[in-house]
Every structure is written in C-alpha cells, then in structure tokens.
Amino acid sequence: MEYIIKEYVREEICALQNLDFDKVNEILKSIVSAYQTGGRVYLMGNGGSSANASHWVNDMRKNIRNINNGFDVVCLTDNVPLFTAYSNDSAYEDSFLEQIKGRIRQKDVVIALSVSGNSPNLVRAFQYAKEMNCRTISIIADYNGDLMKLSDVALVIGTKNYGIAEDIQQTINHILVQTIKEQPVTMIREENVC
C-alpha cells in the first residue's frame, strides 16, 4: 500500500514540474482580459472536474476582493435544476450548450475542466463558443482529447491518472487566484504576471 501512495505523489510531482507555465500565464491573461473588457468567464466540467469548476468560481468570487466588483464568473453545473432540465428535455450532450446559447459574447471566456477532453457536452459547448468567437480554454489530462483542437489555450496535464489531473486543476485555480489577488488587475502586464 505504501508503494501506491508514494507512486501517486511521485507522479503528481512530476506532472506539476512538467506543467506548461506559459499556458498557465495565457489562461491568467485571458481571465484578466475578460474582466477588463466586461466579459464573463464560464466554467464547466463533469464529475470531479465539475466540482473543481464550482470551486474555481467560489475562489474567484470570494478571494479576489480587489476586482470582485464587476468580476463575472459562472459555473454551468451550479444550477442543478437547469442542468438536469436541459439534460432531460434536450440531451445530456447539450446540457452546457443550451445554457450558453444566446448568452455568450465575443469578450467572454469559456473554460472546460476535463480528464479525457472528449465529453460530448463539453465538446458541443466549445464548438458553439468557437462559432461565437469566444476564447476557449481547456485544462485536460494527457488523452489527446477533442477539446484540444477546439481550444485557443489547451493546457495538457502530463498524466492519465484522473485523481492527479483533478488535483492539478485545483492547483492551477489556486495559482491563478493568488496571482490576481497579489496585484491589482490594472497592473498586470506580461512582464510581471508570474
């Protein structure tokens, strides 16, 4: 049993060390740009990634007090009745798409958290977001998923272990929130972001 624990920790450390921090910086700049232009950030995921998306919204709304006024971030699974109504009355594949139809604008950012990167409900929402010229960002495990092709920024976590992928989704959330929190958004520039 100790071997399993040590192997998990070793793999997570390795995945963190190999994270593409240039892409993390791109994600940061996209979120800040949405704030600065009056855009909204939409987050979505399934299973544990859905819980992570909700956690991202919690942290962004509560902890970034220096920009909380006007900072608009939404998790598409937080309204469970609406999510299940679209899943039931339309199709599960449309559960996110139906929520963003007619709502998203060009200055918005749509972020998908996923292990496989292949969930049909995420892919369909991204296809629509691309049609609407929104910025699309995926944070996915190393499965070469369909979201990669639909993403303006695809951050691939170097693992196929769902637990490690979801752990690192949260680490990225905390990096982003703490970076924004530490400096006024109006002061964030390429040379001093990370």
Coordinates of N, CA and C in Angstrom, one line a residue:
M1 N 0.8 -1.2 0.0 CA 0.0 0.0 0.0 C 0.9 1.3 0.0
E2 N 1.9 1.3 0.8 CA 2.8 2.4 0.8 C 3.4 2.7 -0.6
Y3 N 3.6 1.7 -1.4 CA 4.1 1.9 -2.7 C 3.1 2.7 -3.6
I4 N 1.8 2.4 -3.4 CA 0.8 3.1 -4.2 C 0.8 4.6 -3.8
I5 N 0.9 4.8 -2.5 CA 0.8 6.2 -2.1 C 2.1 7.0 -2.6
K6 N 3.2 6.4 -2.5 CA 4.5 7.1 -3.0 C 4.4 7.3 -4.5
E7 N 3.9 6.3 -5.2 CA 3.8 6.4 -6.7 C 2.9 7.5 -7.1
Y8 N 1.8 7.6 -6.4 CA 0.8 8.7 -6.7 C 1.5 10.1 -6.5
V9 N 2.1 10.2 -5.3 CA 2.8 11.5 -5.0 C 3.9 11.8 -6.0
R10 N 4.7 10.8 -6.4 CA 5.8 10.9 -7.3 C 5.2 11.4 -8.7
E11 N 4.2 10.7 -9.1 CA 3.6 11.1 -10.4 C 3.0 12.5 -10.4
E12 N 2.4 12.9 -9.3 CA 1.8 14.3 -9.2 C 2.9 15.3 -9.2
I13 N 4.0 15.1 -8.5 CA 5.1 16.0 -8.5 C 5.7 16.1 -9.9
C14 N 5.9 15.0 -10.6 CA 6.4 15.0 -12.0 C 5.5 15.8 -12.9
A15 N 4.1 15.6 -12.8 CA 3.2 16.3 -13.6 C 3.3 17.8 -13.3
L16 N 3.4 18.2 -12.1 CA 3.5 19.6 -11.7 C 4.8 20.2 -12.3
Q17 N 5.9 19.5 -12.1 CA 7.2 20.0 -12.6 C 7.2 20.2 -14.1
N18 N 6.4 19.4 -14.8 CA 6.3 19.5 -16.3 C 5.2 20.3 -16.8
L19 N 4.5 21.0 -15.9 CA 3.3 21.9 -16.3 C 3.9 23.0 -17.2
D20 N 3.1 23.3 -18.3 CA 3.5 24.4 -19.2 C 3.0 25.7 -18.6
F21 N 4.0 26.4 -17.9 CA 3.6 27.6 -17.2 C 3.4 28.8 -18.2
D22 N 3.8 28.7 -19.4 CA 3.5 29.7 -20.4 C 2.0 29.6 -20.7
K23 N 1.4 28.4 -20.7 CA 0.0 28.3 -20.9 C -0.8 28.7 -19.7
V24 N -0.3 28.5 -18.5 CA -0.9 29.0 -17.3 C -1.0 30.5 -17.3
N25 N 0.1 31.1 -17.8 CA 0.1 32.6 -17.9 C -0.9 33.0 -19.0
E26 N -1.0 32.3 -20.1 CA -2.0 32.6 -21.1 C -3.5 32.6 -20.5
I27 N -3.7 31.6 -19.7 CA -5.0 31.4 -19.0 C -5.2 32.6 -18.1
L28 N -4.2 33.0 -17.4 CA -4.3 34.1 -16.5 C -4.7 35.4 -17.3
K29 N -3.9 35.6 -18.3 CA -4.2 36.8 -19.1 C -5.6 36.8 -19.8
S30 N -6.1 35.7 -20.2 CA -7.4 35.6 -20.7 C -8.5 35.9 -19.7
I31 N -8.3 35.4 -18.5 CA -9.3 35.8 -17.4 C -9.3 37.2 -17.1
V32 N -8.1 37.8 -17.0 CA -7.9 39.2 -16.7 C -8.5 40.1 -17.8
S33 N -8.3 39.7 -19.0 CA -8.8 40.4 -20.2 C -10.3 40.4 -20.2
A34 N -10.9 39.3 -19.8 CA -12.4 39.2 -19.7 C -12.9 40.2 -18.7
Y35 N -12.2 40.3 -17.6 CA -12.6 41.2 -16.5 C -12.5 42.7 -17.0
Q36 N -11.3 43.0 -17.7 CA -11.1 44.3 -18.1 C -12.0 44.8 -19.2
T37 N -12.6 43.9 -20.0 CA -13.4 44.3 -21.1 C -14.9 44.1 -20.8
G38 N -15.2 43.7 -19.5 CA -16.6 43.5 -19.1 C -17.2 42.1 -19.6
G39 N -16.3 41.2 -19.9 CA -16.7 39.8 -20.2 C -17.0 39.0 -19.0
R40 N -17.4 37.8 -19.3 CA -17.8 36.8 -18.3 C -16.9 35.6 -18.5
V41 N -16.6 34.9 -17.4 CA -15.9 33.6 -17.5 C -16.9 32.5 -17.2
Y42 N -17.0 31.5 -18.1 CA -17.9 30.4 -17.9 C -17.0 29.2 -17.6
L43 N -17.3 28.4 -16.6 CA -16.6 27.2 -16.3 C -17.5 26.0 -16.3
M44 N -17.0 24.8 -16.8 CA -17.8 23.6 -16.8 C -16.9 22.4 -16.7
G45 N -17.5 21.3 -16.3 CA -16.8 20.1 -16.2 C -17.8 19.0 -15.8
N46 N -17.4 17.8 -15.8 CA -18.2 16.6 -15.4 C -17.6 15.9 -14.2
G47 N -18.4 15.4 -13.3 CA -17.8 14.6 -12.2 C -17.0 15.5 -11.3
G48 N -15.8 15.0 -10.9 CA -14.8 15.7 -10.1 C -14.4 17.0 -10.7
S49 N -14.3 17.1 -12.1 CA -14.0 18.3 -12.7 C -15.1 19.4 -12.6
S50 N -16.4 18.9 -12.5 CA -17.5 19.8 -12.2 C -17.3 20.4 -10.8
A51 N -17.0 19.6 -9.9 CA -16.8 20.1 -8.5 C -15.6 21.1 -8.5
N52 N -14.6 20.8 -9.3 CA -13.5 21.8 -9.4 C -13.9 23.1 -10.0
A53 N -14.7 23.0 -11.1 CA -15.2 24.2 -11.7 C -16.0 25.1 -10.7
S54 N -16.8 24.5 -9.9 CA -17.5 25.2 -8.9 C -16.6 25.8 -7.8
H55 N -15.5 25.1 -7.5 CA -14.5 25.6 -6.6 C -13.8 26.8 -7.2
W56 N -13.5 26.7 -8.5 CA -12.9 27.9 -9.1 C -13.7 29.1 -9.0
V57 N -15.1 29.0 -9.2 CA -16.0 30.1 -9.1 C -16.0 30.7 -7.7
N58 N -16.1 29.8 -6.7 CA -16.0 30.1 -5.3 C -14.8 31.0 -5.0
D59 N -13.6 30.5 -5.4 CA -12.4 31.2 -5.1 C -12.3 32.5 -5.8
M60 N -12.7 32.6 -7.1 CA -12.6 33.8 -7.8 C -13.6 34.9 -7.3
R61 N -14.8 34.4 -6.9 CA -15.8 35.4 -6.4 C -15.4 35.9 -5.0
K62 N -14.9 35.0 -4.2 CA -14.7 35.4 -2.8 C -13.3 36.0 -2.5
N63 N -12.3 35.4 -3.1 CA -10.9 35.7 -2.7 C -10.3 36.9 -3.5
I64 N -10.8 37.2 -4.6 CA -10.3 38.3 -5.4 C -11.0 39.6 -5.1
R65 N -10.9 40.1 -3.9 CA -11.6 41.2 -3.5 C -11.3 42.5 -4.2
N66 N -10.0 42.6 -4.7 CA -9.6 43.8 -5.4 C -10.3 44.0 -6.7
I67 N -10.9 42.9 -7.3 CA -11.7 43.1 -8.5 C -13.1 42.5 -8.4
N68 N -13.5 42.1 -7.2 CA -14.8 41.4 -7.1 C -16.0 42.3 -7.7
N69 N -15.9 43.6 -7.6 CA -16.9 44.4 -8.2 C -16.9 44.3 -9.7
G70 N -17.8 43.7 -10.3 CA -17.9 43.5 -11.7 C -17.2 42.3 -12.3
F71 N -16.5 41.5 -11.5 CA -15.9 40.3 -12.0 C -17.0 39.3 -12.1
D72 N -17.2 38.8 -13.3 CA -18.3 37.9 -13.5 C -17.8 36.5 -13.9
V73 N -18.1 35.5 -13.1 CA -17.7 34.2 -13.3 C -18.8 33.2 -12.9
V74 N -19.1 32.2 -13.8 CA -20.2 31.3 -13.6 C -19.8 29.9 -13.8
C75 N -20.3 29.0 -13.0 CA -20.1 27.6 -13.2 C -21.4 27.0 -13.7
L76 N -21.4 26.4 -14.9 CA -22.6 25.9 -15.5 C -23.2 24.7 -14.9
T77 N -22.6 24.1 -13.9 CA -23.2 23.0 -13.2 C -23.7 23.4 -11.8
D78 N -23.5 24.6 -11.5 CA -24.0 25.1 -10.1 C -25.5 25.2 -10.1
N79 N -26.2 25.4 -11.2 CA -27.7 25.5 -11.2 C -28.1 24.1 -11.6
V80 N -28.2 23.2 -10.6 CA -28.5 21.8 -10.9 C -29.9 21.6 -11.5
P81 N -31.0 22.3 -11.1 CA -32.2 22.1 -11.8 C -32.2 22.4 -13.3
L82 N -31.5 23.5 -13.6 CA -31.3 23.9 -15.0 C -30.5 22.9 -15.8
F83 N -29.4 22.5 -15.2 CA -28.5 21.5 -15.8 C -29.3 20.2 -16.1
T84 N -30.0 19.7 -15.2 CA -30.8 18.5 -15.3 C -32.0 18.6 -16.3
A85 N -32.6 19.8 -16.3 CA -33.7 20.0 -17.2 C -33.2 20.0 -18.7
Y86 N -32.1 20.6 -19.0 CA -31.6 20.5 -20.3 C -31.1 19.1 -20.6
S87 N -30.5 18.4 -19.7 CA -30.1 17.1 -19.9 C -31.3 16.2 -20.2
N88 N -32.4 16.4 -19.5 CA -33.5 15.5 -19.7 C -34.4 15.9 -20.9
D89 N -34.6 17.2 -21.1 CA -35.5 17.7 -22.1 C -34.9 17.8 -23.5
S90 N -33.6 18.0 -23.5 CA -32.9 18.1 -24.8 C -32.0 16.9 -24.9
A91 N -30.8 16.9 -24.4 CA -30.0 15.7 -24.4 C -28.8 16.1 -23.5
Y92 N -28.2 15.1 -22.8 CA -27.1 15.3 -21.9 C -26.0 16.0 -22.7
E93 N -25.8 15.7 -24.0 CA -24.7 16.3 -24.8 C -24.9 17.8 -24.9
D94 N -26.2 18.3 -24.7 CA -26.5 19.7 -24.9 C -26.6 20.4 -23.5
S95 N -26.3 19.8 -22.4 CA -26.5 20.3 -21.1 C -25.7 21.6 -20.9
F96 N -24.6 21.8 -21.5 CA -23.8 23.1 -21.4 C -24.2 24.0 -22.5
L97 N -24.3 23.4 -23.7 CA -24.6 24.2 -24.9 C -25.8 25.1 -24.7
E98 N -26.9 24.4 -24.2 CA -28.2 25.1 -24.0 C -28.0 26.3 -23.1
Q99 N -27.2 26.1 -22.1 CA -27.0 27.2 -21.1 C -26.3 28.4 -21.6
I100 N -25.4 28.2 -22.6 CA -24.6 29.4 -23.1 C -25.2 29.9 -24.4
K101 N -26.1 29.2 -25.0 CA -26.8 29.7 -26.3 C -27.4 31.0 -26.0
G102 N -27.1 32.0 -26.8 CA -27.7 33.3 -26.7 C -27.2 34.1 -25.6
R103 N -26.3 33.6 -24.8 CA -25.8 34.3 -23.6 C -24.3 34.8 -23.8
I104 N -23.5 33.9 -24.4 CA -22.1 34.2 -24.5 C -21.8 35.3 -25.6
R105 N -20.8 36.1 -25.3 CA -20.4 37.2 -26.2 C -18.9 37.0 -26.5
Q106 N -18.5 37.7 -27.5 CA -17.1 37.6 -28.0 C -16.1 37.8 -27.0
K107 N -16.4 38.7 -26.0 CA -15.4 39.0 -25.0 C -15.4 38.0 -23.8
D108 N -16.2 37.0 -23.9 CA -16.3 36.0 -22.8 C -15.2 34.9 -23.0
V109 N -15.0 34.2 -21.9 CA -14.0 33.1 -21.9 C -14.8 31.9 -21.4
V110 N -14.6 30.8 -22.1 CA -15.3 29.5 -21.8 C -14.2 28.5 -21.4
I111 N -14.2 28.0 -20.2 CA -13.2 27.1 -19.7 C -13.8 25.8 -19.4
A112 N -13.2 24.7 -19.9 CA -13.6 23.3 -19.7 C -12.5 22.6 -18.9
L113 N -12.9 22.0 -17.8 CA -12.0 21.2 -17.0 C -12.4 19.8 -17.3
S114 N -11.5 18.9 -17.7 CA -11.8 17.6 -18.1 C -10.6 16.7 -17.9
V115 N -10.9 15.4 -17.7 CA -9.8 14.4 -17.7 C -9.6 14.0 -19.1
S116 N -10.6 13.4 -19.7 CA -10.5 12.9 -21.1 C -10.4 13.9 -22.2
G117 N -11.0 15.0 -22.0 CA -11.1 16.0 -23.1 C -12.1 15.6 -24.2
N118 N -12.9 14.6 -24.0 CA -13.7 14.1 -25.0 C -15.2 14.1 -24.6
S119 N -15.6 14.6 -23.5 CA -17.0 14.6 -23.1 C -17.9 15.3 -24.1
P120 N -18.9 14.7 -24.7 CA -19.7 15.3 -25.7 C -20.3 16.6 -25.3
N121 N -20.7 16.8 -24.0 CA -21.4 18.0 -23.6 C -20.4 19.2 -23.6
L122 N -19.1 18.9 -23.3 CA -18.1 19.9 -23.3 C -17.7 20.3 -24.7
V123 N -17.6 19.2 -25.5 CA -17.2 19.5 -26.9 C -18.2 20.3 -27.7
R124 N -19.5 20.0 -27.5 CA -20.6 20.7 -28.2 C -20.6 22.2 -27.7
A125 N -20.4 22.4 -26.4 CA -20.4 23.8 -25.9 C -19.2 24.5 -26.5
F126 N -18.0 23.9 -26.6 CA -16.9 24.5 -27.2 C -17.1 24.8 -28.7
Q127 N -17.7 23.9 -29.4 CA -18.0 24.2 -30.8 C -18.8 25.5 -31.0
Y128 N -19.8 25.6 -30.1 CA -20.7 26.8 -30.2 C -19.9 28.0 -29.8
A129 N -19.1 27.9 -28.7 CA -18.3 29.1 -28.3 C -17.3 29.5 -29.3
K130 N -16.7 28.6 -30.1 CA -15.8 29.0 -31.2 C -16.6 29.7 -32.3
E131 N -17.9 29.2 -32.6 CA -18.7 29.9 -33.6 C -19.0 31.4 -33.1
M132 N -19.1 31.6 -31.8 CA -19.4 32.9 -31.3 C -18.1 33.7 -31.1
N133 N -16.9 33.2 -31.5 CA -15.6 33.8 -31.3 C -15.3 34.1 -29.9
C134 N -15.7 33.3 -29.0 CA -15.2 33.4 -27.6 C -13.9 32.7 -27.4
R135 N -13.2 33.1 -26.4 CA -11.9 32.5 -26.1 C -12.2 31.1 -25.4
T136 N -11.6 30.1 -25.8 CA -11.9 28.7 -25.2 C -10.6 28.2 -24.6
I137 N -10.7 27.7 -23.4 CA -9.6 27.2 -22.7 C -9.9 25.8 -22.1
S138 N -9.1 24.8 -22.3 CA -9.3 23.5 -21.7 C -8.1 23.2 -20.9
I139 N -8.4 22.5 -19.7 CA -7.4 22.0 -18.8 C -7.7 20.5 -18.7
I140 N -6.9 19.7 -19.4 CA -7.2 18.3 -19.5 C -6.0 17.4 -19.3
A141 N -6.3 16.1 -19.0 CA -5.2 15.2 -18.9 C -4.7 14.7 -20.3
D142 N -3.7 13.9 -20.2 CA -2.9 13.6 -21.4 C -3.6 12.5 -22.3
Y143 N -4.8 12.8 -22.8 CA -5.6 11.8 -23.6 C -5.7 12.3 -25.0
N144 N -5.1 13.4 -25.4 CA -5.3 13.9 -26.8 C -6.7 14.1 -27.1
G145 N -7.5 14.6 -26.2 CA -9.0 14.8 -26.4 C -9.4 15.8 -27.4
D146 N -10.6 15.7 -27.8 CA -11.2 16.6 -28.9 C -11.2 18.1 -28.4
L147 N -11.2 18.3 -27.1 CA -11.2 19.7 -26.7 C -9.9 20.4 -27.1
M148 N -8.8 19.7 -27.2 CA -7.5 20.3 -27.6 C -7.7 21.1 -28.9
K149 N -8.3 20.5 -29.9 CA -8.5 21.1 -31.2 C -9.4 22.3 -31.2
L150 N -10.3 22.4 -30.2 CA -11.2 23.4 -30.1 C -10.8 24.6 -29.2
S151 N -9.6 24.4 -28.6 CA -9.2 25.4 -27.6 C -8.2 26.4 -28.1
D152 N -8.4 27.6 -27.7 CA -7.4 28.7 -28.0 C -6.2 28.4 -27.1
V153 N -6.4 27.9 -25.9 CA -5.4 27.5 -25.0 C -5.7 26.1 -24.5
A154 N -4.9 25.1 -24.8 CA -5.1 23.8 -24.2 C -4.0 23.5 -23.3
L155 N -4.2 23.4 -22.0 CA -3.2 23.1 -21.0 C -3.4 21.6 -20.7
V156 N -2.4 20.8 -21.2 CA -2.4 19.4 -21.0 C -1.6 19.0 -19.8
I157 N -2.2 18.3 -18.8 CA -1.6 17.9 -17.6 C -0.9 16.5 -18.0
G158 N 0.3 16.4 -17.7 CA 1.1 15.2 -18.2 C 0.8 13.9 -17.3
T159 N -0.5 13.5 -17.4 CA -0.9 12.2 -16.7 C -2.1 11.7 -17.3
K160 N -2.4 10.4 -17.1 CA -3.6 9.8 -17.4 C -4.4 9.4 -16.1
N161 N -3.9 9.8 -15.0 CA -4.5 9.5 -13.7 C -5.5 10.6 -13.4
Y162 N -6.8 10.2 -13.3 CA -7.8 11.2 -13.1 C -7.6 12.0 -11.8
G163 N -7.2 11.3 -10.8 CA -7.0 12.0 -9.5 C -6.0 13.1 -9.6
I164 N -4.9 12.7 -10.2 CA -3.8 13.7 -10.3 C -4.2 14.8 -11.2
A165 N -4.9 14.5 -12.3 CA -5.4 15.6 -13.2 C -6.3 16.5 -12.5
E166 N -7.2 16.0 -11.7 CA -8.1 16.9 -11.0 C -7.5 17.6 -9.8
D167 N -6.5 17.0 -9.2 CA -5.7 17.7 -8.2 C -5.0 19.0 -8.8
I168 N -4.4 18.8 -10.0 CA -3.7 19.9 -10.6 C -4.7 20.9 -11.2
Q169 N -5.9 20.5 -11.6 CA -6.9 21.5 -12.0 C -7.0 22.5 -10.8
Q170 N -7.1 22.0 -9.6 CA -7.3 22.8 -8.4 C -6.0 23.7 -8.1
T171 N -4.9 23.1 -8.3 CA -3.6 23.8 -8.1 C -3.6 25.0 -9.1
I172 N -4.0 24.8 -10.3 CA -4.0 25.9 -11.3 C -4.9 27.0 -10.8
N173 N -6.1 26.6 -10.4 CA -7.1 27.5 -9.8 C -6.4 28.4 -8.7
H174 N -5.7 27.8 -7.8 CA -5.1 28.5 -6.7 C -4.0 29.4 -7.2
I175 N -3.2 28.9 -8.1 CA -2.2 29.8 -8.7 C -2.8 31.0 -9.3
L176 N -3.8 30.8 -10.1 CA -4.5 32.0 -10.8 C -5.0 33.0 -9.8
V177 N -5.8 32.5 -8.9 CA -6.5 33.3 -7.9 C -5.4 34.1 -7.1
Q178 N -4.4 33.4 -6.6 CA -3.4 34.1 -5.7 C -2.6 35.1 -6.5
T179 N -2.3 34.8 -7.8 CA -1.6 35.7 -8.6 C -2.4 37.0 -8.8
I180 N -3.7 36.8 -9.2 CA -4.5 38.0 -9.4 C -4.7 38.8 -8.0
K181 N -4.9 38.0 -7.0 CA -5.1 38.7 -5.7 C -3.9 39.5 -5.2
E182 N -2.7 39.1 -5.6 CA -1.5 39.7 -5.1 C -1.2 41.0 -5.8
Q183 N -1.8 41.3 -6.9 CA -1.6 42.6 -7.6 C -2.8 43.1 -8.2
P184 N -3.0 44.4 -8.2 CA -4.2 45.0 -8.9 C -4.2 44.5 -10.4
V185 N -5.4 44.2 -10.8 CA -5.6 43.7 -12.2 C -5.1 44.7 -13.2
T186 N -5.3 46.0 -12.9 CA -4.9 47.0 -13.9 C -3.3 47.1 -14.0
M187 N -2.6 46.5 -13.0 CA -1.2 46.5 -13.1 C -0.6 45.2 -13.7
I188 N -1.4 44.2 -14.0 CA -0.9 43.0 -14.5 C -0.5 43.2 -16.0
R189 N 0.8 43.0 -16.2 CA 1.3 43.1 -17.6 C 2.1 41.8 -17.9
E190 N 2.4 41.6 -19.1 CA 3.1 40.3 -19.5 C 4.4 40.1 -18.7
E191 N 5.1 41.2 -18.5 CA 6.4 41.1 -17.8 C 6.4 40.8 -16.3
N192 N 5.2 41.0 -15.7 CA 5.2 40.8 -14.2 C 4.1 39.9 -13.8
V193 N 3.5 39.0 -14.6 CA 2.4 38.2 -14.2 C 2.8 37.1 -13.3
C194 N 3.8 36.3 -13.7 CA 4.2 35.1 -13.0 C 5.6 35.2 -12.5

